[in-house]
Amino acid sequence: AQTVTQSQPEMSVQEAETVTLSCTYDTSESNYYLFWYKQPPSRQMILVIRQEAYKQQNATENRFSVNFQKAAKSFSLKISDSQLGDTAMYFCAFMNLDDKIIFGKGTRLHILP
Amino acid sequence: DGGITQSPKYLFRKEGQNVTLSCEQNLNHDAMYWYRQDPGQGLRLIYYSQIVNDFQKGDIAEGYSVSREKKESFPLTVTSAQKNPTAFYLCASSIVDFNTEAFFGQGTRLTVV
């Protein structure tokens, strides 16, 4: 069975700093998708970024980028120039070939003014 | 506008009663999902369905039941067998081509007293 582990339950950084959220996963499959979702206080789940396992190039979306290490089964999220609006819960997720999507327990990120 | 609608937003039930949470989508997505969110537990998969009239158990299916009679609808019944039903429930959908993320509804907060 696939598992997703987020080892940082909570983090705080100053506005404009860079922060990295960690995620590791376990699977025996060679092809899959990985995602980072943001859940602000409204509790609406918002996709931040996605990565295809067969693509070696790390995905980037504006201030958000990932460091995907397939051999290590690691998928960290880097937020550059952090903003107050980035304060939220962040979930790492794994999707397998059967479209099953598994989430980690989340990291609560606080951006401090 | 296309999207996923969960209703109601808040739901109260007495212990021992079954309750059904509604999830409807007009995105023409094939796959639909139900997750339960508890503090510190992240999102845990209850059931998911890739096609009409078929569904698979997730990691915490005990005490829950689902049906998928229409592509647009994936209702979740929380039965009296579920020991701790009070939680926040999220419904999601995605295209079944292993190429897109899941889109989420706004959630239903179920409180059993």
Short mmCIF file of C-alpha atoms in Angstrom, two decimals:
data_model
loop_
_atom_site.label_atom_id
_atom_site.label_comp_id
_atom_site.label_asym_id
_atom_site.label_seq_id
_atom_site.Cartn_x
_atom_site.Cartn_y
_atom_site.Cartn_z
CA ALA A 1 0.00 0.00 0.00
CA GLN A 2 1.12 3.50 -0.74
CA THR A 3 1.83 5.89 2.12
CA VAL A 4 2.63 9.59 2.27
CA THR A 5 4.58 11.08 5.17
CA GLN A 6 4.90 14.75 6.07
CA SER A 7 7.34 15.02 8.95
CA GLN A 8 6.74 18.66 9.86
CA PRO A 9 3.37 19.12 11.60
CA GLU A 10 3.84 22.89 11.90
CA MET A 11 6.23 25.59 10.66
CA SER A 12 6.58 29.34 10.97
CA VAL A 13 8.60 31.72 8.82
CA GLN A 14 8.87 35.47 8.39
CA GLU A 15 7.21 37.12 5.44
CA ALA A 16 9.47 37.26 2.33
CA GLU A 17 11.58 34.32 3.49
CA THR A 18 11.88 31.00 1.70
CA VAL A 19 10.45 27.87 3.29
CA THR A 20 10.65 24.20 2.34
CA LEU A 21 8.01 21.62 3.28
CA SER A 22 9.04 17.98 3.28
CA CYS A 23 7.19 14.97 1.91
CA THR A 24 8.23 11.37 1.45
CA TYR A 25 6.18 8.55 0.03
CA ASP A 26 6.33 4.83 -0.36
CA THR A 27 5.27 2.91 -3.46
CA SER A 28 6.40 0.00 -5.59
CA GLU A 29 5.00 1.59 -8.76
CA SER A 30 7.23 3.32 -11.27
CA ASN A 31 4.70 5.73 -12.70
CA TYR A 32 2.48 7.99 -10.64
CA TYR A 33 1.62 11.62 -9.92
CA LEU A 34 2.45 13.78 -6.93
CA PHE A 35 0.65 16.91 -5.78
CA TRP A 36 0.82 19.66 -3.23
CA TYR A 37 -2.49 21.10 -2.07
CA LYS A 38 -3.11 24.17 0.06
CA GLN A 39 -6.01 24.40 2.49
CA PRO A 40 -6.54 27.94 3.84
CA PRO A 41 -8.83 28.67 6.81
CA SER A 42 -11.83 28.51 4.46
CA ARG A 43 -11.00 24.77 4.18
CA GLN A 44 -11.26 24.86 0.38
CA MET A 45 -8.61 22.58 -1.12
CA ILE A 46 -6.51 24.35 -3.75
CA LEU A 47 -3.96 22.69 -6.01
CA VAL A 48 -0.54 24.32 -5.68
CA ILE A 49 1.62 22.19 -7.97
CA ARG A 50 1.85 18.72 -9.52
CA GLN A 51 4.66 16.49 -10.71
CA GLU A 52 4.64 13.50 -13.05
CA ALA A 53 6.94 10.76 -11.82
CA TYR A 54 8.39 10.01 -15.26
CA LYS A 55 9.45 13.64 -15.74
CA GLN A 56 12.86 14.40 -14.30
CA GLN A 57 12.42 18.16 -14.48
CA ASN A 58 11.09 19.67 -11.28
CA ALA A 59 7.75 21.46 -11.59
CA THR A 60 7.53 25.21 -10.96
CA GLU A 61 4.54 27.50 -10.55
CA ASN A 62 5.52 31.11 -9.89
CA ARG A 63 6.86 31.23 -6.31
CA PHE A 64 6.26 27.51 -5.78
CA SER A 65 8.68 24.82 -6.87
CA VAL A 66 9.34 21.21 -6.00
CA ASN A 67 12.43 19.12 -5.46
CA PHE A 68 11.48 15.69 -6.75
CA GLN A 69 13.93 12.92 -5.92
CA LYS A 70 12.42 9.73 -7.35
CA ALA A 71 15.04 7.32 -6.05
CA ALA A 72 14.71 8.73 -2.56
CA LYS A 73 10.90 8.95 -2.90
CA SER A 74 11.02 12.54 -1.77
CA PHE A 75 8.85 15.42 -2.96
CA SER A 76 9.50 18.69 -1.11
CA LEU A 77 7.77 22.02 -1.77
CA LYS A 78 9.70 25.28 -1.75
CA ILE A 79 7.86 28.57 -1.33
CA SER A 80 9.95 31.59 -2.24
CA ASP A 81 9.25 35.17 -1.12
CA SER A 82 6.55 33.91 1.22
CA GLN A 83 3.44 36.04 1.64
CA LEU A 84 0.87 36.33 4.40
CA GLY A 85 -1.66 34.69 2.10
CA ASP A 86 0.47 31.55 2.04
CA THR A 87 -0.60 30.81 5.61
CA ALA A 88 -2.48 27.51 5.36
CA MET A 89 -2.34 23.76 5.77
CA TYR A 90 -0.31 22.11 3.03
CA PHE A 91 -0.94 18.53 2.00
CA CYS A 92 1.26 16.29 -0.09
CA ALA A 93 -0.66 13.73 -2.19
CA PHE A 94 0.12 10.66 -4.30
CA MET A 95 -2.00 9.34 -7.18
CA ASN A 96 -1.44 5.82 -8.52
CA LEU A 97 -2.39 4.17 -11.81
CA ASP A 98 -5.79 3.20 -10.40
CA ASP A 99 -6.58 6.88 -9.72
CA LYS A 100 -6.43 6.31 -5.99
CA ILE A 101 -5.25 9.49 -4.26
CA ILE A 102 -3.58 9.29 -0.84
CA PHE A 103 -2.76 12.33 1.29
CA GLY A 104 -0.23 13.01 4.02
CA LYS A 105 -1.22 14.39 7.41
CA GLY A 106 -0.32 17.92 6.43
CA THR A 107 1.97 20.75 7.52
CA ARG A 108 0.46 23.85 9.09
CA LEU A 109 2.42 26.83 7.76
CA HIS A 110 2.34 30.24 9.44
CA ILE A 111 3.74 33.25 7.61
CA LEU A 112 4.60 35.92 10.17
CA PRO A 113 4.45 39.66 9.38
CA ASP B 1 -20.15 27.47 -13.53
CA GLY B 2 -18.66 24.00 -13.33
CA GLY B 3 -17.79 22.60 -9.96
CA ILE B 4 -18.45 20.24 -7.11
CA THR B 5 -21.28 20.89 -4.70
CA GLN B 6 -21.49 19.36 -1.27
CA SER B 7 -24.57 19.87 0.80
CA PRO B 8 -25.32 20.78 3.45
CA LYS B 9 -22.33 22.70 4.80
CA TYR B 10 -23.20 21.80 8.39
CA LEU B 11 -25.13 18.72 9.47
CA PHE B 12 -26.24 17.61 12.90
CA ARG B 13 -27.54 14.15 13.74
CA LYS B 14 -28.36 12.16 16.80
CA GLU B 15 -26.24 9.17 17.67
CA GLY B 16 -27.54 5.95 16.15
CA GLN B 17 -29.03 7.58 13.06
CA ASN B 18 -27.78 7.05 9.55
CA VAL B 19 -27.05 10.22 7.60
CA THR B 20 -26.34 10.80 3.90
CA LEU B 21 -23.97 13.47 2.63
CA SER B 22 -24.56 14.76 -0.87
CA CYS B 23 -21.90 15.33 -3.54
CA GLU B 24 -22.73 16.47 -7.06
CA GLN B 25 -20.37 17.50 -9.86
CA ASN B 26 -21.00 18.99 -13.30
CA LEU B 27 -17.41 18.73 -14.51
CA ASN B 28 -18.09 15.51 -16.43
CA HIS B 29 -15.44 13.79 -14.33
CA ASP B 30 -15.34 10.01 -14.19
CA ALA B 31 -13.73 9.54 -10.79
CA MET B 32 -15.16 10.69 -7.48
CA TYR B 33 -13.79 10.46 -3.96
CA TRP B 34 -14.80 10.82 -0.33
CA TYR B 35 -12.31 11.86 2.32
CA ARG B 36 -12.60 12.38 6.03
CA GLN B 37 -10.53 15.09 7.70
CA ASP B 38 -9.76 15.09 11.43
CA PRO B 39 -7.28 17.34 13.25
CA GLY B 40 -3.76 15.95 12.89
CA GLN B 41 -4.90 13.11 10.62
CA GLY B 42 -4.84 14.77 7.24
CA LEU B 43 -7.28 13.52 4.60
CA ARG B 44 -8.13 9.84 4.83
CA LEU B 45 -9.76 8.09 1.89
CA ILE B 46 -13.13 6.49 2.61
CA TYR B 47 -14.32 5.37 -0.85
CA TYR B 48 -13.62 6.21 -4.43
CA SER B 49 -15.29 5.43 -7.74
CA GLN B 50 -13.78 5.45 -11.21
CA ILE B 51 -16.96 4.69 -13.10
CA VAL B 52 -20.72 4.49 -12.64
CA ASN B 53 -21.94 1.47 -10.67
CA ASP B 54 -18.46 0.67 -9.39
CA PHE B 55 -16.50 1.83 -6.35
CA GLN B 56 -13.58 0.76 -4.18
CA LYS B 57 -12.96 0.94 -0.46
CA GLY B 58 -10.38 3.33 0.80
CA ASP B 59 -8.40 3.09 4.02
CA ILE B 60 -11.27 3.78 6.43
CA ALA B 61 -14.42 2.40 4.75
CA GLU B 62 -15.85 0.68 7.84
CA GLY B 63 -19.13 2.26 8.91
CA TYR B 64 -19.64 4.05 5.59
CA SER B 65 -21.45 3.17 2.38
CA VAL B 66 -21.66 4.80 -1.05
CA SER B 67 -23.49 4.47 -4.34
CA ARG B 68 -22.67 5.65 -7.86
CA GLU B 69 -25.84 5.38 -9.90
CA LYS B 70 -25.12 8.53 -11.92
CA LYS B 71 -21.85 9.98 -13.14
CA GLU B 72 -22.63 13.30 -11.48
CA SER B 73 -23.48 12.00 -8.03
CA PHE B 74 -21.61 10.11 -5.31
CA PRO B 75 -23.55 10.22 -2.02
CA LEU B 76 -21.93 9.01 1.20
CA THR B 77 -23.96 7.40 3.98
CA VAL B 78 -22.52 7.48 7.46
CA THR B 79 -24.09 4.55 9.25
CA SER B 80 -24.67 3.96 12.95
CA ALA B 81 -21.79 1.46 12.78
CA GLN B 82 -19.28 4.30 12.39
CA LYS B 83 -17.93 4.77 15.92
CA ASN B 84 -16.68 8.34 15.59
CA PRO B 85 -18.67 10.00 12.80
CA THR B 86 -18.11 13.62 13.84
CA ALA B 87 -15.66 15.03 11.29
CA PHE B 88 -15.22 17.23 8.25
CA TYR B 89 -16.01 15.36 5.02
CA LEU B 90 -14.61 16.33 1.63
CA CYS B 91 -15.78 15.12 -1.77
CA ALA B 92 -13.57 15.34 -4.85
CA SER B 93 -13.61 14.41 -8.52
CA SER B 94 -11.08 13.97 -11.28
CA ILE B 95 -10.75 12.94 -14.91
CA VAL B 96 -9.75 9.29 -15.28
CA ASP B 97 -6.76 9.65 -17.54
CA PHE B 98 -4.00 9.75 -14.97
CA ASN B 99 -3.20 13.26 -15.99
CA THR B 100 -5.09 15.64 -13.75
CA GLU B 101 -5.52 16.52 -10.15
CA ALA B 102 -8.65 16.13 -8.05
CA PHE B 103 -11.03 19.05 -7.63
CA PHE B 104 -12.71 19.44 -4.26
CA GLY B 105 -16.04 20.55 -2.92
CA GLN B 106 -16.31 22.90 0.04
CA GLY B 107 -16.91 20.12 2.54
CA THR B 108 -19.59 19.10 5.03
CA ARG B 109 -19.05 19.36 8.76
CA LEU B 110 -20.96 16.49 10.40
CA THR B 111 -21.63 16.62 14.11
CA VAL B 112 -23.22 13.67 15.85
CA VAL B 113 -24.59 14.30 19.32
#
